[in-house]
């Protein structure tokens, strides 16, 4: 239960107390600031507390946005301010200051004096002055105000009546920026499904789990290898995507965000897609067609695409300037309506990608499905990466220490690279950093793919890769193209595993490689979402325990050199299980702990 302290004299005919109770608040009244301060002190420390001006006029959803969002310790709308338990001390301090201050106190940072003497607004201003981060949601057409007189109150009530609160709430449940397929074929009805779920008490986590189960059933149908199974798989994959959109819309509609939801939402999309790839490969095998190499290639390509996105965004997360002509051209194109949708479609976001996979599964064969998927994703990767390289080369921006640390965390360097990095000293200059990372990765991948199984050349390539990996991260990654280093590392490690398993030529080697890459990719996605949540990278002990990207790559090449093909398959299986257990245990421990960020990740554009 949360507590709302309504300050000032009650206003006849006001629905404020009813609205607050409908949002889950216990309502207490305070005639003046001193009584409000006393009531605040009496509220149990573990409760959320809100101060609301009794004269408040506005939509219930404006209050919901301002007072119930669990992601922000402090939040405010005009006439109301709230604090979660972690920020109660800051609120208490601000109330004490506001209580002793004059009613015409100016806002923080030299803002104009408050038009109406409102304790809640004075407290919000005091929090700003203290440097506390106060979230103020975008209200759009929603009304939230403290009228100065009866005429203003009447006008505010008319403004409230003129705007449909529920329509705004439904509209805001949908992402402001989404893919073409999702915007025009899913969201027009999935938002109503989200409302239906909210009214029946369902949570986003339950819908997310339903989406995962539906996708896994779809993968099982694809694994049957029958035409009926393929058709059912396509239909269920679309149904899973509808639920995938619904869970985020439900979270935004009901403001039900949670730490567990952050973990589920961040990881299940990848689990669903890659499990479906495995199902298609199993189904093809039942028909006598081995497409495991294509399935693993599709997973590697898609994962590397995501790493490009993550690395570029983190490198420019807080860049101090952006004067790139390429960015200016992109902004100009966005002003032409049709180009926006074309550009969103050709990068194959998850909505378009899953729709394409579903249709191809139902109408063609797994091999054709993977061929088209690989071609489409390769084009999308080339298009997006080329644009980002041009932006990086032409922009004038000084990268921060935070960006450099994020890229270092995404690199996933292990103990071997750390030791050699210290020996390397200052490292490489400028564009030599991504160039060396690319060349080292190409060396080990080519050596693995172009030589027979069991040779020593891949081991030599891996040794070169370990050295170049250390050189690439010897200095902070602040160069114009240093964000390419993590994707190059991912491509090298995953590509080496694929090449060696393919060269082994024994039944089951590629599925084992698929499992190993999936386990390692989960660790890399987990790293990304922790960084996004401002929770830092996984602990160094975890990275050391699983060897880092360079250690795993060297280990796999050594295993291929000293073991028979059958033994190598078994070793890959054991390694996949070991990595999966280690990273999953640590990930689950983190995401269900109280310290994990309570967010519902927006993830890839649907």
Coordinates of C-alpha atoms in Angstrom, one line a residue:
X1 CA 0.0 0.0 0.0
X2 CA 1.2 3.5 -0.8
X3 CA 0.2 6.7 1.0
X4 CA -0.9 10.0 -0.5
X5 CA -1.0 13.1 1.7
X6 CA -3.5 15.6 0.3
X7 CA -2.5 19.1 1.4
X8 CA -4.8 22.1 1.8
X9 CA -8.5 22.5 2.1
X10 CA -10.7 20.0 0.3
X11 CA -12.4 21.2 -2.8
X12 CA -16.1 20.4 -3.1
X13 CA -16.9 18.1 -6.0
X14 CA -13.3 17.1 -6.5
X15 CA -12.7 13.5 -7.5
X16 CA -9.0 13.6 -6.3
X17 CA -9.4 11.3 -3.4
X18 CA -11.3 8.7 -5.4
X19 CA -8.7 8.9 -8.2
X20 CA -5.8 8.4 -5.7
X21 CA -7.6 5.4 -4.0
X22 CA -8.2 3.8 -7.5
X23 CA -4.4 4.0 -8.0
X24 CA -3.7 2.1 -4.8
X25 CA -3.0 5.0 -2.4
X26 CA -4.2 5.3 1.2
X27 CA -5.3 8.9 1.4
X28 CA -4.5 11.2 4.4
X29 CA -5.4 14.9 4.7
X30 CA -3.2 17.7 5.9
X31 CA -4.5 21.2 6.5
X32 CA -1.2 22.8 6.2
X33 CA 2.5 22.2 5.5
X34 CA 3.4 21.5 9.1
X35 CA 0.8 18.8 9.4
X36 CA 1.9 17.4 6.1
X37 CA 5.5 17.1 7.4
X38 CA 4.2 15.4 10.5
X39 CA 2.1 12.9 8.5
X40 CA 5.1 12.2 6.3
X41 CA 7.2 11.3 9.2
X42 CA 4.6 8.9 10.4
X43 CA 4.4 6.9 7.1
X44 CA 6.2 3.6 7.4
X45 CA 9.7 3.8 5.8
X46 CA 8.9 1.0 3.3
X47 CA 6.0 2.7 1.6
X48 CA 5.9 5.0 -1.4
X49 CA 4.5 8.4 -0.3
X50 CA 3.1 11.2 -2.4
X51 CA 2.2 14.8 -1.6
X52 CA -0.7 16.1 -3.7
X53 CA -2.3 19.5 -3.6
X54 CA -6.0 19.3 -2.8
X55 CA -6.8 21.8 -5.6
X56 CA -5.3 19.4 -8.2
X57 CA -7.3 19.1 -11.4
X58 CA -6.3 16.6 -14.0
X59 CA -6.7 13.2 -15.6
X60 CA -6.3 10.0 -13.5
X61 CA -3.7 8.8 -16.0
X62 CA -1.7 11.9 -15.4
X63 CA -1.6 11.0 -11.7
X64 CA -0.8 7.4 -12.6
X65 CA 2.2 8.5 -14.7
X66 CA 3.4 10.9 -12.1
X67 CA 2.9 8.9 -9.0
X68 CA 3.0 5.1 -9.7
X69 CA 5.8 4.5 -12.1
X70 CA 8.2 2.1 -10.3
X71 CA 11.3 2.9 -12.4
X72 CA 11.9 6.3 -10.8
X73 CA 12.7 7.0 -7.1
X74 CA 11.4 10.6 -7.4
X75 CA 8.7 11.8 -9.8
X76 CA 6.4 14.8 -10.1
X77 CA 3.6 16.4 -12.1
X78 CA 2.2 19.8 -11.5
X79 CA 0.5 19.7 -8.1
X80 CA 1.9 16.3 -7.0
X81 CA 5.2 14.8 -6.1
X82 CA 6.2 11.2 -5.0
X83 CA 9.1 9.3 -3.6
X84 CA 9.8 5.6 -3.4
X85 CA 11.3 4.2 -0.1
X86 CA 14.8 4.7 -1.4
X87 CA 14.2 8.4 -1.9
X88 CA 12.2 9.1 1.2
X89 CA 15.1 10.8 2.9
X90 CA 15.5 13.3 0.0
X91 CA 11.8 14.0 0.1
X92 CA 11.7 14.5 3.9
X93 CA 14.6 17.0 3.5
X94 CA 12.9 18.8 0.7
X95 CA 9.6 19.0 2.6
X96 CA 11.4 20.5 5.6
X97 CA 12.9 23.2 3.4
X98 CA 9.7 23.9 1.5
X99 CA 7.7 24.1 4.8
X100 CA 10.0 26.9 6.1
X101 CA 10.2 28.7 2.8
X102 CA 8.0 31.5 1.5
X103 CA 5.1 30.4 -0.7
X104 CA 6.5 32.3 -3.7
X105 CA 9.9 30.5 -3.7
X106 CA 11.4 30.6 -7.2
X107 CA 12.0 27.3 -9.0
X108 CA 15.3 25.6 -9.3
X109 CA 17.9 27.0 -11.6
X110 CA 16.4 30.4 -11.8
X111 CA 13.0 29.3 -13.0
X112 CA 10.1 31.7 -12.6
X113 CA 8.3 31.8 -9.2
X114 CA 5.4 29.4 -8.8
X115 CA 2.2 30.9 -10.1
X116 CA 0.2 29.1 -7.3
X117 CA 1.5 28.5 -3.8
X118 CA 1.5 24.7 -3.9
X119 CA 3.4 22.7 -1.3
X120 CA 3.9 19.8 -3.7
X121 CA 5.4 22.1 -6.4
X122 CA 7.6 23.8 -3.8
X123 CA 8.9 20.4 -2.7
X124 CA 9.6 19.3 -6.3
X125 CA 11.5 22.6 -6.7
X126 CA 13.5 21.9 -3.5
X127 CA 14.4 18.4 -4.8
X128 CA 15.7 20.0 -8.0
X129 CA 17.7 22.5 -6.1
X130 CA 19.3 19.7 -4.0
X131 CA 20.4 18.0 -7.2
X132 CA 18.0 15.0 -6.9
X133 CA 16.8 13.6 -10.2
X134 CA 13.0 14.1 -10.4
X135 CA 11.2 12.4 -13.2
X136 CA 8.6 14.5 -15.0
X137 CA 6.6 12.3 -17.4
X138 CA 5.5 13.7 -20.8
X139 CA 1.8 14.3 -20.4
X140 CA 0.9 15.4 -23.9
X141 CA -2.7 16.3 -24.1
X142 CA -3.4 15.1 -20.5
X143 CA -4.2 17.8 -18.0
X144 CA -2.4 18.2 -14.6
X145 CA -2.7 21.6 -13.0
X146 CA -3.4 23.5 -9.8
X147 CA -5.9 26.2 -10.7
X148 CA -5.4 29.7 -9.1
X149 CA -9.1 30.6 -8.9
X150 CA -12.7 29.2 -9.6
X151 CA -12.6 30.4 -13.2
X152 CA -9.3 28.6 -13.8
X153 CA -10.7 25.5 -12.1
X154 CA -13.7 25.5 -14.4
X155 CA -11.6 25.9 -17.4
X156 CA -9.3 23.0 -16.3
X157 CA -12.3 20.7 -15.7
X158 CA -13.5 21.5 -19.2
X159 CA -10.1 20.7 -20.6
X160 CA -10.2 17.4 -18.7
X161 CA -13.6 16.5 -20.2
X162 CA -12.4 17.4 -23.7
X163 CA -9.7 14.7 -23.7
X164 CA -10.4 11.0 -23.5
X165 CA -8.1 9.7 -20.7
X166 CA -8.5 6.1 -21.8
X167 CA -7.8 6.8 -25.4
X168 CA -4.5 8.6 -24.5
X169 CA -3.6 5.8 -22.2
X170 CA -4.1 3.2 -24.9
X171 CA -2.2 5.3 -27.4
X172 CA 0.8 5.8 -25.1
X173 CA 0.9 2.0 -24.4
X174 CA 2.4 1.6 -28.0
X175 CA 6.0 2.5 -28.7
X176 CA 6.4 5.9 -30.2
X177 CA 8.9 4.5 -32.7
X178 CA 8.2 1.0 -34.1
X179 CA 8.5 -1.1 -37.3
X180 CA 6.1 -1.0 -40.2
X181 CA 4.7 -4.4 -39.6
X182 CA 4.1 -3.9 -35.9
X183 CA 2.7 -0.4 -36.4
X184 CA 0.1 -1.3 -39.0
X185 CA -0.5 -5.1 -38.5
X186 CA 0.0 -5.7 -34.8
X187 CA -0.4 -2.6 -32.6
X188 CA -3.9 -1.7 -33.8
X189 CA -5.3 -4.6 -31.9
X190 CA -2.6 -5.8 -29.5
X191 CA -3.1 -2.6 -27.4
X192 CA -6.7 -3.8 -26.7
X193 CA -5.3 -7.2 -25.8
X194 CA -3.0 -5.4 -23.4
X195 CA -6.0 -3.6 -21.8
X196 CA -7.9 -6.9 -21.6
X197 CA -4.9 -8.4 -19.8
X198 CA -4.7 -5.4 -17.4
X199 CA -8.4 -5.6 -16.5
X200 CA -8.0 -9.3 -15.6
X201 CA -5.0 -8.7 -13.4
X202 CA -2.5 -10.4 -15.7
X203 CA 1.1 -9.1 -15.5
X204 CA 3.6 -8.4 -18.3
X205 CA 5.8 -11.2 -17.0
X206 CA 2.9 -13.7 -17.5
X207 CA 2.4 -12.5 -21.0
X208 CA 6.1 -12.6 -21.7
X209 CA 6.2 -16.2 -20.5
X210 CA 3.1 -17.1 -22.7
X211 CA 5.0 -15.6 -25.6
X212 CA 8.0 -17.8 -24.9
X213 CA 5.9 -20.9 -24.5
X214 CA 4.1 -20.2 -27.8
X215 CA 7.4 -19.7 -29.6
X216 CA 8.8 -22.9 -28.2
X217 CA 5.7 -24.8 -29.3
X218 CA 6.2 -23.2 -32.7
X219 CA 9.8 -24.5 -32.7
X220 CA 8.5 -27.9 -31.8
X221 CA 6.0 -27.8 -34.7
X222 CA 8.8 -26.9 -37.1
X223 CA 10.9 -29.7 -35.7
X224 CA 8.3 -32.3 -36.9
X225 CA 9.5 -31.7 -40.5
X226 CA 6.0 -32.0 -41.9
X227 CA 4.1 -29.4 -44.0
X228 CA 1.4 -29.2 -41.5
X229 CA 4.0 -28.7 -38.8
X230 CA 5.6 -25.9 -40.8
X231 CA 2.3 -24.1 -41.3
X232 CA 1.4 -24.4 -37.6
X233 CA 4.9 -23.1 -36.7
X234 CA 4.4 -20.0 -38.9
X235 CA 1.1 -19.2 -37.4
X236 CA 2.3 -19.8 -33.8
X237 CA 5.4 -17.6 -34.4
X238 CA 3.2 -14.7 -35.4
X239 CA 1.0 -15.4 -32.3
X240 CA 4.1 -15.3 -30.2
X241 CA 5.1 -12.0 -31.7
X242 CA 1.6 -10.6 -30.9
X243 CA 2.1 -11.6 -27.3
X244 CA 5.6 -10.2 -27.4
X245 CA 4.2 -6.8 -28.4
X246 CA 1.4 -7.1 -25.8
X247 CA 3.7 -7.6 -22.8
X248 CA 5.5 -4.2 -23.4
X249 CA 2.2 -2.5 -24.1
X250 CA 0.7 -3.9 -20.9
X251 CA 3.8 -2.7 -18.9
X252 CA 3.3 0.8 -20.3
X253 CA -0.5 0.7 -20.0
X254 CA -0.5 -0.4 -16.4
X255 CA 2.9 0.9 -15.4
X256 CA 3.8 -2.6 -14.3
X257 CA 7.6 -2.6 -14.5
X258 CA 9.7 -5.1 -12.5
X259 CA 13.3 -6.4 -12.1
X260 CA 12.2 -9.8 -13.2
X261 CA 10.4 -8.4 -16.1
X262 CA 13.6 -6.6 -17.2
X263 CA 15.4 -9.9 -17.3
X264 CA 12.6 -11.8 -19.1
X265 CA 12.0 -9.1 -21.7
X266 CA 15.7 -8.6 -22.4
X267 CA 16.4 -12.3 -23.0
X268 CA 13.3 -14.1 -24.2
X269 CA 13.2 -12.5 -27.6
X270 CA 16.6 -14.0 -28.4
X271 CA 15.7 -17.3 -26.8
X272 CA 12.5 -17.5 -28.9
X273 CA 14.1 -16.6 -32.2
X274 CA 17.2 -18.9 -31.8
X275 CA 15.1 -21.8 -30.5
X276 CA 13.0 -21.4 -33.6
X277 CA 16.1 -21.6 -35.8
X278 CA 17.0 -24.9 -34.0
X279 CA 13.5 -26.2 -34.6
X280 CA 13.7 -25.5 -38.3
X281 CA 17.1 -27.3 -38.4
X282 CA 15.7 -30.3 -36.7
X283 CA 12.7 -30.3 -39.0
X284 CA 14.9 -30.2 -42.0
X285 CA 17.0 -33.0 -40.7
X286 CA 13.9 -35.2 -40.4
X287 CA 13.5 -34.6 -44.2
X288 CA 17.1 -35.5 -44.9
X289 CA 18.4 -32.0 -45.3
X290 CA 21.2 -30.8 -43.0
X291 CA 20.8 -27.0 -42.5
X292 CA 22.5 -26.7 -39.1
X293 CA 25.3 -24.7 -40.5
X294 CA 22.8 -22.2 -42.0
X295 CA 20.9 -22.1 -38.6
X296 CA 24.1 -21.3 -36.8
X297 CA 25.2 -18.8 -39.4
X298 CA 21.8 -17.0 -39.0
X299 CA 22.2 -16.9 -35.3
X300 CA 25.8 -15.5 -35.6
X301 CA 24.8 -12.9 -38.1
X302 CA 21.8 -11.7 -36.1
X303 CA 23.9 -11.6 -32.9
X304 CA 26.7 -9.6 -34.6
X305 CA 24.1 -7.2 -35.9
X306 CA 22.8 -6.6 -32.4
X307 CA 26.3 -6.1 -31.1
X308 CA 26.9 -3.5 -33.8
X309 CA 23.8 -1.7 -32.6
X310 CA 24.7 -1.9 -29.0
X311 CA 28.3 -0.9 -29.4
X312 CA 27.5 2.1 -31.6
X313 CA 24.8 3.3 -29.3
X314 CA 27.0 3.0 -26.2
X315 CA 29.9 4.7 -27.9
X316 CA 27.7 7.7 -28.7
X317 CA 25.5 7.5 -25.6
X318 CA 26.8 10.8 -24.2
X319 CA 28.9 12.1 -27.0
X320 CA 29.5 15.8 -26.5
X321 CA 28.8 16.8 -30.2
X322 CA 27.2 15.4 -33.3
X323 CA 28.0 17.4 -36.4
X324 CA 28.0 14.4 -38.9
X325 CA 26.7 15.3 -42.4
X326 CA 25.5 11.7 -42.6
X327 CA 23.4 12.2 -39.5
X328 CA 22.0 15.4 -41.0
X329 CA 21.1 13.6 -44.2
X330 CA 19.4 10.9 -42.1
X331 CA 17.4 13.5 -40.2
X332 CA 16.4 15.1 -43.5
X333 CA 15.2 11.8 -45.0
X334 CA 13.1 11.3 -41.8
X335 CA 11.1 14.4 -42.7
X336 CA 9.9 12.6 -45.9
X337 CA 7.2 10.3 -44.6
X338 CA 7.6 7.3 -46.9
X339 CA 11.4 7.1 -46.6
X340 CA 11.0 6.6 -42.8
X341 CA 9.0 3.3 -43.3
X342 CA 11.2 2.1 -46.1
X343 CA 14.4 2.6 -44.0
X344 CA 12.8 0.9 -41.1
X345 CA 11.7 -2.1 -43.2
X346 CA 15.0 -2.7 -45.0
X347 CA 16.9 -3.2 -41.8
X348 CA 14.7 -6.2 -41.0
X349 CA 13.6 -5.3 -37.4
X350 CA 12.1 -8.1 -35.4
X351 CA 8.6 -7.6 -36.6
X352 CA 9.5 -7.8 -40.3
X353 CA 12.0 -10.5 -39.7
X354 CA 9.6 -12.8 -37.8
X355 CA 6.8 -12.2 -40.3
X356 CA 9.2 -13.2 -43.1
X357 CA 10.4 -16.3 -41.3
X358 CA 6.8 -17.3 -40.5
X359 CA 5.6 -16.9 -44.1
X360 CA 8.6 -18.7 -45.6
X361 CA 8.3 -21.5 -43.0
X362 CA 4.7 -22.1 -43.9
X363 CA 5.2 -21.8 -47.7
X364 CA 8.7 -23.1 -48.5
X365 CA 11.4 -25.2 -46.9
X366 CA 13.8 -24.6 -44.0
X367 CA 16.7 -24.3 -46.4
X368 CA 15.0 -21.6 -48.4
X369 CA 13.9 -19.8 -45.2
X370 CA 17.5 -19.6 -44.0
X371 CA 18.8 -18.6 -47.4
X372 CA 16.4 -15.6 -47.6
X373 CA 17.0 -14.8 -43.9
X374 CA 20.8 -14.8 -44.3
X375 CA 20.6 -12.7 -47.5
X376 CA 18.2 -10.2 -45.9
X377 CA 20.1 -9.9 -42.6
X378 CA 23.4 -9.5 -44.5
X379 CA 22.0 -6.6 -46.6
X380 CA 20.6 -5.0 -43.4
X381 CA 23.8 -5.4 -41.6
X382 CA 25.8 -3.9 -44.5
X383 CA 23.4 -1.0 -44.8
X384 CA 23.3 -0.1 -41.1
X385 CA 27.0 -0.7 -40.4
X386 CA 28.1 1.4 -43.4
X387 CA 25.9 4.3 -42.3
X388 CA 27.3 4.2 -38.8
X389 CA 30.9 4.0 -40.1
X390 CA 30.2 7.1 -42.2
X391 CA 28.7 8.9 -39.2
X392 CA 31.6 8.0 -37.0
X393 CA 34.2 9.2 -39.5
X394 CA 32.5 12.5 -40.2
X395 CA 31.3 13.5 -36.8
X396 CA 33.2 15.6 -34.4
X397 CA 32.7 14.2 -31.0
X398 CA 34.8 13.5 -27.9
X399 CA 34.0 10.1 -26.4
X400 CA 33.7 10.0 -22.7
X401 CA 35.2 7.6 -20.1
X402 CA 31.7 6.1 -19.6
X403 CA 31.5 5.2 -23.3
X404 CA 35.0 3.7 -23.3
X405 CA 34.2 1.6 -20.3
X406 CA 31.0 0.3 -21.9
X407 CA 32.9 -0.7 -25.0
X408 CA 35.6 -2.4 -22.8
X409 CA 32.8 -4.4 -21.0
X410 CA 31.2 -5.3 -24.3
X411 CA 34.6 -6.6 -25.6
X412 CA 34.5 -9.3 -23.0
X413 CA 38.2 -9.7 -22.7
X414 CA 39.5 -12.5 -20.4
X415 CA 42.6 -13.1 -18.4
X416 CA 44.9 -13.8 -21.4
X417 CA 44.1 -10.4 -23.0
X418 CA 44.4 -8.7 -19.6
X419 CA 48.0 -10.0 -19.1
X420 CA 49.1 -9.2 -22.6
X421 CA 47.4 -5.8 -22.5
X422 CA 49.6 -4.8 -19.6
X423 CA 52.7 -5.8 -21.5
X424 CA 51.6 -3.9 -24.6
X425 CA 51.7 -0.6 -22.8
X426 CA 50.1 2.4 -24.5
X427 CA 48.4 0.4 -27.3
X428 CA 47.7 1.3 -30.9
X429 CA 46.8 4.7 -32.4
X430 CA 43.6 5.7 -34.1
X431 CA 42.1 3.5 -36.8
X432 CA 44.7 0.8 -36.1
X433 CA 42.7 -0.5 -33.2
X434 CA 39.6 -1.8 -35.2
X435 CA 41.9 -2.8 -38.0
X436 CA 44.0 -5.0 -35.8
X437 CA 40.9 -6.5 -34.2
X438 CA 39.5 -7.3 -37.6
X439 CA 42.8 -8.8 -38.9
X440 CA 43.2 -11.0 -35.8
X441 CA 39.7 -12.2 -36.0
X442 CA 40.0 -12.9 -39.8
X443 CA 43.2 -14.8 -39.2
X444 CA 41.7 -17.4 -36.7
X445 CA 38.4 -17.7 -38.6
X446 CA 40.1 -18.2 -42.0
X447 CA 42.7 -20.7 -40.5
X448 CA 39.8 -22.7 -39.1
X449 CA 37.7 -22.6 -42.2
X450 CA 40.4 -23.2 -44.9
X451 CA 42.3 -26.0 -43.3
X452 CA 41.5 -29.6 -42.6
X453 CA 40.2 -30.7 -39.2
X454 CA 42.8 -31.5 -36.6
X455 CA 45.6 -29.3 -37.9
X456 CA 47.7 -26.8 -35.9
X457 CA 47.1 -23.8 -38.1
X458 CA 43.9 -22.8 -36.3
X459 CA 45.8 -22.9 -33.0
X460 CA 48.4 -20.6 -34.5
X461 CA 45.6 -18.3 -35.8
X462 CA 44.1 -18.3 -32.3
X463 CA 47.4 -17.3 -30.8
X464 CA 47.6 -14.4 -33.2
X465 CA 44.0 -13.5 -32.3
X466 CA 44.8 -13.5 -28.5
X467 CA 47.7 -11.1 -29.2
X468 CA 45.8 -8.8 -31.5
X469 CA 42.8 -8.8 -29.1
X470 CA 45.1 -7.6 -26.3
X471 CA 46.6 -4.9 -28.5
X472 CA 43.1 -3.7 -29.5
X473 CA 42.0 -3.1 -25.9
X474 CA 45.4 -1.9 -24.6
X475 CA 44.1 1.7 -24.4
X476 CA 40.6 3.2 -23.7
X477 CA 38.3 2.6 -26.7
X478 CA 37.7 6.3 -27.6
X479 CA 38.6 6.3 -31.3
X480 CA 36.2 7.1 -34.1
X481 CA 35.7 3.4 -35.0
X482 CA 36.6 1.7 -31.8
X483 CA 32.9 0.7 -31.4
X484 CA 33.6 -1.9 -34.1
X485 CA 36.0 -3.8 -31.8
X486 CA 33.3 -5.8 -29.9
X487 CA 31.4 -6.9 -33.1
X488 CA 34.7 -8.0 -34.6
X489 CA 35.4 -10.1 -31.5
X490 CA 32.0 -11.7 -31.6
X491 CA 32.3 -12.5 -35.3
X492 CA 35.7 -14.1 -34.7
X493 CA 34.7 -16.2 -31.8
X494 CA 31.4 -17.4 -33.2
X495 CA 32.8 -17.9 -36.7
X496 CA 35.7 -20.0 -35.4
X497 CA 33.3 -22.3 -33.6
X498 CA 31.1 -22.7 -36.7
X499 CA 34.1 -23.3 -39.0
X500 CA 35.7 -26.0 -36.7
X501 CA 32.4 -27.8 -36.1
X502 CA 31.7 -27.8 -39.9
X503 CA 35.1 -29.1 -40.6
X504 CA 34.7 -31.9 -38.0
X505 CA 32.2 -33.5 -40.4
X506 CA 30.5 -35.7 -37.8
X507 CA 26.8 -35.9 -37.0
X508 CA 26.0 -33.7 -34.0
X509 CA 29.0 -31.4 -34.2
X510 CA 27.1 -28.4 -35.6
X511 CA 24.2 -28.7 -33.1
X512 CA 26.7 -28.8 -30.3
X513 CA 28.4 -25.7 -31.8
X514 CA 24.9 -24.1 -32.0
X515 CA 24.4 -24.7 -28.2
X516 CA 27.9 -23.3 -27.3
X517 CA 27.3 -20.1 -29.4
X518 CA 23.9 -19.7 -27.9
X519 CA 25.2 -20.0 -24.3
X520 CA 28.0 -17.5 -25.0
X521 CA 25.7 -15.1 -26.9
X522 CA 23.4 -15.2 -23.9
X523 CA 26.3 -13.9 -21.7
X524 CA 26.9 -11.1 -24.2
X525 CA 23.3 -10.1 -24.3
X526 CA 23.2 -10.1 -20.5
X527 CA 26.2 -7.8 -20.5
X528 CA 24.4 -5.4 -22.8
X529 CA 21.2 -5.2 -20.8
X530 CA 23.0 -4.7 -17.5
X531 CA 24.9 -1.7 -19.1
X532 CA 21.6 -0.4 -20.5
X533 CA 20.1 -0.5 -17.0
X534 CA 23.1 1.4 -15.6
X535 CA 23.9 -1.6 -13.4
X536 CA 27.4 -2.2 -14.7
X537 CA 28.8 -5.2 -16.5
X538 CA 28.8 -8.7 -15.1
X539 CA 31.4 -9.3 -12.4
X540 CA 35.0 -9.8 -13.5
X541 CA 35.0 -13.2 -11.8
X542 CA 32.3 -14.4 -14.2
X543 CA 34.3 -13.3 -17.3
X544 CA 37.4 -14.9 -15.9
X545 CA 35.5 -18.1 -15.1
X546 CA 34.4 -18.5 -18.7
X547 CA 37.7 -17.4 -20.2
X548 CA 36.9 -14.3 -22.1
X549 CA 36.3 -14.3 -25.9
X550 CA 40.0 -14.9 -26.6
X551 CA 40.4 -17.7 -24.1
X552 CA 37.4 -19.6 -25.4
X553 CA 38.5 -19.2 -29.0
X554 CA 42.0 -20.5 -28.2
X555 CA 40.5 -23.4 -26.2
X556 CA 38.2 -24.5 -29.0
X557 CA 41.0 -24.5 -31.5
X558 CA 43.2 -26.6 -29.2
X559 CA 40.4 -29.1 -28.6
X560 CA 40.0 -29.4 -32.4
X561 CA 43.7 -30.1 -32.8
X562 CA 44.1 -32.7 -30.0
X563 CA 40.8 -34.6 -30.2
X564 CA 39.1 -36.7 -32.8
X565 CA 36.0 -35.3 -34.5
X566 CA 33.7 -37.4 -32.3
X567 CA 35.6 -36.3 -29.1
X568 CA 35.5 -32.7 -30.3
X569 CA 31.7 -32.9 -30.6
X570 CA 31.5 -34.2 -27.1
X571 CA 33.8 -31.5 -25.8
X572 CA 31.7 -28.8 -27.5
X573 CA 28.6 -30.2 -25.8
X574 CA 30.3 -30.2 -22.4
X575 CA 31.7 -26.7 -22.9
X576 CA 28.2 -25.4 -23.9
X577 CA 26.6 -26.9 -20.8
X578 CA 29.3 -25.5 -18.5
X579 CA 29.1 -22.0 -19.9
X580 CA 25.3 -22.0 -19.9
X581 CA 25.2 -23.1 -16.3
X582 CA 27.7 -20.5 -15.1
X583 CA 26.2 -17.5 -16.9
X584 CA 22.6 -18.5 -16.2
X585 CA 23.2 -18.9 -12.5
X586 CA 24.9 -15.5 -12.2
X587 CA 22.3 -13.8 -14.5
X588 CA 19.3 -15.1 -12.6
X589 CA 20.9 -14.2 -9.3
X590 CA 21.4 -10.6 -10.6
X591 CA 18.1 -10.0 -12.3
X592 CA 16.0 -11.3 -9.4
X593 CA 17.9 -9.4 -6.8
X594 CA 16.8 -6.1 -5.3
X595 CA 19.7 -4.3 -6.8
X596 CA 18.7 -4.9 -10.5
X597 CA 17.1 -2.0 -12.3
X598 CA 13.3 -2.0 -12.5
X599 CA 12.8 -1.4 -16.2
X600 CA 10.9 -3.0 -19.1
X601 CA 13.5 -2.8 -21.9
X602 CA 12.3 -1.4 -25.2
X603 CA 14.7 -3.6 -26.9
X604 CA 15.0 -4.0 -30.7
X605 CA 12.5 -2.0 -32.7
X606 CA 9.6 -4.3 -33.3

